[in-house]
Coordinates of N, CA and C in Angstrom, one line a residue:
X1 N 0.8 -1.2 0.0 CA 0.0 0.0 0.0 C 0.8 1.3 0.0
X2 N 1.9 1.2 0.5 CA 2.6 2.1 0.5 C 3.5 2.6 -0.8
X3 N 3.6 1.8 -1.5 CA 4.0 2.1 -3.0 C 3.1 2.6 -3.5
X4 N 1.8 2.0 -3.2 CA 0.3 2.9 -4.4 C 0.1 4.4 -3.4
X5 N 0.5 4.5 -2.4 CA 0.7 5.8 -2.0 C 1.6 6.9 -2.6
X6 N 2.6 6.2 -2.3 CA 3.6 6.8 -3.2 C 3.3 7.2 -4.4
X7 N 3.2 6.3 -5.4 CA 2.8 6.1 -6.9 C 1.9 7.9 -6.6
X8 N 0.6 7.6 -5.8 CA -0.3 8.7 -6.1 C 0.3 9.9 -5.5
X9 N 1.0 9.9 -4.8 CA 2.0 11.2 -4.3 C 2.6 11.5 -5.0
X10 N 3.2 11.1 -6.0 CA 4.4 11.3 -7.6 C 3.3 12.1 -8.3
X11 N 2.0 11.1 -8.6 CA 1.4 11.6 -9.4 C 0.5 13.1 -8.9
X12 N 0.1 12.9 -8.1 CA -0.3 14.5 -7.6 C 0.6 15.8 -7.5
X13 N 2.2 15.1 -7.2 CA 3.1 16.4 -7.3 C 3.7 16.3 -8.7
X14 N 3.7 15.6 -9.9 CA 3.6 15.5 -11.1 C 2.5 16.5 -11.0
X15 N 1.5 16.6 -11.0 CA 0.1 17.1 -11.5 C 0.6 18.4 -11.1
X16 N 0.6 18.9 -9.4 CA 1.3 20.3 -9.4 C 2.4 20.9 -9.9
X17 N 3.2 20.2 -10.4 CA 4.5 20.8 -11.0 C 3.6 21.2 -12.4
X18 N 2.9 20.6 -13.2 CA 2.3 21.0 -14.1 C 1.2 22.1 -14.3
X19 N 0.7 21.8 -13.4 CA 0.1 23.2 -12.8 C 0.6 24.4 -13.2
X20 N 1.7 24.3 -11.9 CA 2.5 25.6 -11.8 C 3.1 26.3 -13.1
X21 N 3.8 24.8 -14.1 CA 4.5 25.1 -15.2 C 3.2 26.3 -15.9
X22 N 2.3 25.6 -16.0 CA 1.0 26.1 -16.6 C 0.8 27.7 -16.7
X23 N 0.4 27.9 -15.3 CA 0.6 29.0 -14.7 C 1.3 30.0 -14.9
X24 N 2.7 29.3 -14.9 CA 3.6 30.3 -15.1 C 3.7 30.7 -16.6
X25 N 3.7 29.6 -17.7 CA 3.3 29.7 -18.9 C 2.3 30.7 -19.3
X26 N 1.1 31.1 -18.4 CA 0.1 31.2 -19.1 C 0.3 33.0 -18.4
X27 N 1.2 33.2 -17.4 CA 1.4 34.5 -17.4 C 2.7 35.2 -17.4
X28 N 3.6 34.3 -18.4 CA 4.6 34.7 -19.7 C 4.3 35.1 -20.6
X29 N 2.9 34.8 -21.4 CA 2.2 34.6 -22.1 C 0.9 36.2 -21.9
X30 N 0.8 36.1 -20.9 CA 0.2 37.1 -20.8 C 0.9 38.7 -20.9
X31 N 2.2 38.8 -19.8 CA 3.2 39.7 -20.0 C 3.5 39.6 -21.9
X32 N 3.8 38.8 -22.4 CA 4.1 39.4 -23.6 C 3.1 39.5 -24.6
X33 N 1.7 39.8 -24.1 CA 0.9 40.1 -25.2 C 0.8 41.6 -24.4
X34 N 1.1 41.9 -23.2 CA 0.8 43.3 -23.0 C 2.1 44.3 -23.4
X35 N 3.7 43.3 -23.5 CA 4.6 44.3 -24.2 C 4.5 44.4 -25.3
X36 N 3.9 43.4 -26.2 CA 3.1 43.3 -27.7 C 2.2 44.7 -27.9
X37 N 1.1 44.6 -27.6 CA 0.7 45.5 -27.4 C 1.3 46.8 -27.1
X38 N 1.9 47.0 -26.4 CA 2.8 47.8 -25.9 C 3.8 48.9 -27.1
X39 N 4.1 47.6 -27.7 CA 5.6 47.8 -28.7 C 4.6 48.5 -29.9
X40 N 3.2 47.8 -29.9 CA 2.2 48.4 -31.3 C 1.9 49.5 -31.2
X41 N 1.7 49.9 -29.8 CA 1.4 51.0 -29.6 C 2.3 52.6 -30.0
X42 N 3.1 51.9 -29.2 CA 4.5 53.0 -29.9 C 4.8 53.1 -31.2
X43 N 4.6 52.1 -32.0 CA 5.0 51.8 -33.1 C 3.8 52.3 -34.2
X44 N 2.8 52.7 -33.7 CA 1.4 53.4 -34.3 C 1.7 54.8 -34.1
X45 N 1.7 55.2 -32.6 CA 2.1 56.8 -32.4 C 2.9 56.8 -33.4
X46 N 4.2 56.4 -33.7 CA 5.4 56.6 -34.1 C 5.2 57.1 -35.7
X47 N 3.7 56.2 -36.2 CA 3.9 56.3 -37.6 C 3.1 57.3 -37.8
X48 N 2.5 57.4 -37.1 CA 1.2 58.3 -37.0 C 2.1 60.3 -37.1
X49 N 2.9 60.4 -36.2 CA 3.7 61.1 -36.1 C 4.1 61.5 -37.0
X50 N 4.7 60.8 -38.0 CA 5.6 60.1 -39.1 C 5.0 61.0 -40.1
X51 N 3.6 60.6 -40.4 CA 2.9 61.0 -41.7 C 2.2 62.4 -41.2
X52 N 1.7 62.6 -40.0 CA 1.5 64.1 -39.8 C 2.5 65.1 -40.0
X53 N 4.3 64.7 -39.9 CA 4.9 65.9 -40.3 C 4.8 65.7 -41.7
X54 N 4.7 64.7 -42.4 CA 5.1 64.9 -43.8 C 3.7 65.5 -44.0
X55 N 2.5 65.3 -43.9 CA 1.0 66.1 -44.2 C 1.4 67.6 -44.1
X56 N 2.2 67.9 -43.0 CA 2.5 69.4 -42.7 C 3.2 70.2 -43.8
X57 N 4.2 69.0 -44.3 CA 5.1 69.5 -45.2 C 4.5 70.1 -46.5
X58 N 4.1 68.9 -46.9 CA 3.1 69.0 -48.0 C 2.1 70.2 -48.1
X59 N 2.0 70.2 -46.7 CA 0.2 71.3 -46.6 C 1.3 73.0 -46.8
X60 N 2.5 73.1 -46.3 CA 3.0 74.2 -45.9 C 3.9 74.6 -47.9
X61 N 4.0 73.4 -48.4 CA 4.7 73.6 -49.7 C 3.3 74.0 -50.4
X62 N 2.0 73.3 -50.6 CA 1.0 73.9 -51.0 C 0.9 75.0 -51.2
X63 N 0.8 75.6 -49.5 CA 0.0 76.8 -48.9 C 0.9 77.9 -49.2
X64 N 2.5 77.6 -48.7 CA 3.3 78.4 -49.3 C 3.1 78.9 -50.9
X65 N 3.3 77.7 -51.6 CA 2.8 78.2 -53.2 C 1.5 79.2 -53.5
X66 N 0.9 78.8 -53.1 CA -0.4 79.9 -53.0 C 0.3 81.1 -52.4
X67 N 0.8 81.0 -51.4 CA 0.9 82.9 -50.6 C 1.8 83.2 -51.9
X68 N 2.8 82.7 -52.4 CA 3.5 83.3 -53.5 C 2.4 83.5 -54.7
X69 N 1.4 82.8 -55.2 CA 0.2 83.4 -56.1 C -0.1 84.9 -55.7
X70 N -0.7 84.5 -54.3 CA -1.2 85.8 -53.8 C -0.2 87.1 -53.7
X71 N 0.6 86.9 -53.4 CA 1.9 87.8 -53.6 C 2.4 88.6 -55.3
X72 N 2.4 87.6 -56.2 CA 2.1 88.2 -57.6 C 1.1 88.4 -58.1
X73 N -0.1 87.9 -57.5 CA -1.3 89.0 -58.2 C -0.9 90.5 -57.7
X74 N -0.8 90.6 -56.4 CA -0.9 91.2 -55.7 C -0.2 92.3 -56.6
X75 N 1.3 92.2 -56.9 CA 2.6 92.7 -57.4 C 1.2 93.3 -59.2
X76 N 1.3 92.5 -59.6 CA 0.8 92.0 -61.2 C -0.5 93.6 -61.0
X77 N -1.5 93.4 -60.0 CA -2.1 94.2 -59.7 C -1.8 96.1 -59.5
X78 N -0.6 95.7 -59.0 CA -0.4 97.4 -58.1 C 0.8 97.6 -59.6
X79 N 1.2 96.7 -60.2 CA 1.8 97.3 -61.5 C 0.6 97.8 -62.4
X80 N -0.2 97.2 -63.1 CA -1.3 97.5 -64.0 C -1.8 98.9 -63.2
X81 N -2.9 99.2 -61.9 CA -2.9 100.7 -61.7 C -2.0 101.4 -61.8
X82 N -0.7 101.2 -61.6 CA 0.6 101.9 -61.5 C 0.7 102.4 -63.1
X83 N 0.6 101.4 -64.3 CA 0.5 101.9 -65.5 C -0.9 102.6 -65.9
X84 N -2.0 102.1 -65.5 CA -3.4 103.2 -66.0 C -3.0 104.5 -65.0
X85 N -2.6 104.7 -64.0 CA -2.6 106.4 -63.4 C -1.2 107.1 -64.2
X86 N -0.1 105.9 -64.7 CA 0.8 107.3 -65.7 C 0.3 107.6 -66.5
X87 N -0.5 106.3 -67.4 CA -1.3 107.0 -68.9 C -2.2 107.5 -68.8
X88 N -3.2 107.5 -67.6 CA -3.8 108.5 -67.3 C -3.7 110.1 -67.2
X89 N -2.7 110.3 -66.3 CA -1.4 111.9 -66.4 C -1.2 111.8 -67.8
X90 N -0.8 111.0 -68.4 CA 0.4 111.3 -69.9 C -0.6 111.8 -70.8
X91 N -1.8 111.2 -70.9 CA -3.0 111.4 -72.1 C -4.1 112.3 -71.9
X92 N -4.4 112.4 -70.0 CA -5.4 113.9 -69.7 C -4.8 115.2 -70.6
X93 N -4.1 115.7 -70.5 CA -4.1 117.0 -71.2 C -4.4 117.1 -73.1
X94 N -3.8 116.0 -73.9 CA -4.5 116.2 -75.0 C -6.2 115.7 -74.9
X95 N -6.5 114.5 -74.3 CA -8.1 114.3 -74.5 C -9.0 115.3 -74.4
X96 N -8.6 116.4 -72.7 CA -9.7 117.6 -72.3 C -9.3 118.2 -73.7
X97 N -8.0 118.1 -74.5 CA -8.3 119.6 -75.5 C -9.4 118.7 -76.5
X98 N -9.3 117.9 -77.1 CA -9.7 117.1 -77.8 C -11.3 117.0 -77.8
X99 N -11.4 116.8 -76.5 CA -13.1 116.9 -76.2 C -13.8 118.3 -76.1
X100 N -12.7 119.2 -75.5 CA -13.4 120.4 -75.4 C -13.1 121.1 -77.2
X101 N -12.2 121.0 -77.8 CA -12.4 121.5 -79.4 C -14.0 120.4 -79.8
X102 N -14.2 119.5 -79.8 CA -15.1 119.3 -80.1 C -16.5 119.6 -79.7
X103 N -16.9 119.8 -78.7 CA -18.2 120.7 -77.9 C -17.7 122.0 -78.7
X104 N -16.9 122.5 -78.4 CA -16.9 124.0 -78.5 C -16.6 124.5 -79.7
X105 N -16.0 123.9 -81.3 CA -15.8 124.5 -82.1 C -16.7 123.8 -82.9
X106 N -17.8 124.8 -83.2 CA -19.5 124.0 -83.6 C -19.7 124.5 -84.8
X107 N -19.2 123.7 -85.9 CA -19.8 124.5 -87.5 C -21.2 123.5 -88.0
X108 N -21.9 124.8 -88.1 CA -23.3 124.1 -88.5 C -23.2 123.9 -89.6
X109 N -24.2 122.7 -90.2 CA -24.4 121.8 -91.4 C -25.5 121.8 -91.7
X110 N -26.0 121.6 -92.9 CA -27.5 120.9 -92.9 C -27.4 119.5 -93.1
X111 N -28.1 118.9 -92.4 CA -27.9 117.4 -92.3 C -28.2 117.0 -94.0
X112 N -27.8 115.7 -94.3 CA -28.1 115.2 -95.6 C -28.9 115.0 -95.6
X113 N -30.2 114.4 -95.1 CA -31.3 113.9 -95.3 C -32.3 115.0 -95.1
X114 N -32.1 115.8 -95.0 CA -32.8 116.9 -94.5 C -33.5 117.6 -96.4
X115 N -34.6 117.9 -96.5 CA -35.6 117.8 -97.8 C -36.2 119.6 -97.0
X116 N -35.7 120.5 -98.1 CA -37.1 122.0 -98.0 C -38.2 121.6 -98.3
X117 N -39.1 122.1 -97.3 CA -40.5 122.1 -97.8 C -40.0 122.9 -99.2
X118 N -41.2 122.6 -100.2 CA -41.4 123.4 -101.3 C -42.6 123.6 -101.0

């Protein structure tokens, strides 16, 4: 009887050692699905990071390009008035004579279509 004691005392601290192994397995197992996790996590921020500065890049080489549009209209703009107010000055003094000889030096005609009563 004391062998089949034995025997069942092997086999129950067999069983606990397996246990334990278990155990320990199953929260080795657990720690590395949370450094897993862990490492994805970083590794998400990371990329995440990653493509926001380049979005910035991109957005700021866009936006830049436009403020330089805006910047030569702007230029393109203040030149064009800059040339209508010289030709403005350069050409006022002959047009007033031009317009005023015409109002004011009045030779009357008889129009062509114009029939005397008879």
């Amino acid at each position: 009887m004391t062998s089949q004691s034995q025997g069942i005392q092997q086999l129950l601290q067999a069983e606990k050692r397996a246990k334990d192994k278990l155990e320990e397995a199953k929260k080795r197992k657990g720690k590395r699905l949370k450094q897993a996790k862990e490492e994805a996590t970083a590794e998400i921020d990371h990329y995440r990071l990653q493509r926001e500065k380049e979005f910035r890049n991109k957005e700021t080489n866009v936006m830049g390009s436009q403020g330089n549009f805006s910047a030569k209209i702007e230029e393109q703009t203040t030149e064009a008035i800059r040339n209508l107010t010289s030709s403005y000055h350069k050409n006022m003094e002959s047009m007033m004579k031009k317009l005023l000889s015409t109002i004011c030096d009045i030779s009357p005609e008889i129009h062509p279509n114009f029939r005397p009563a008879v």
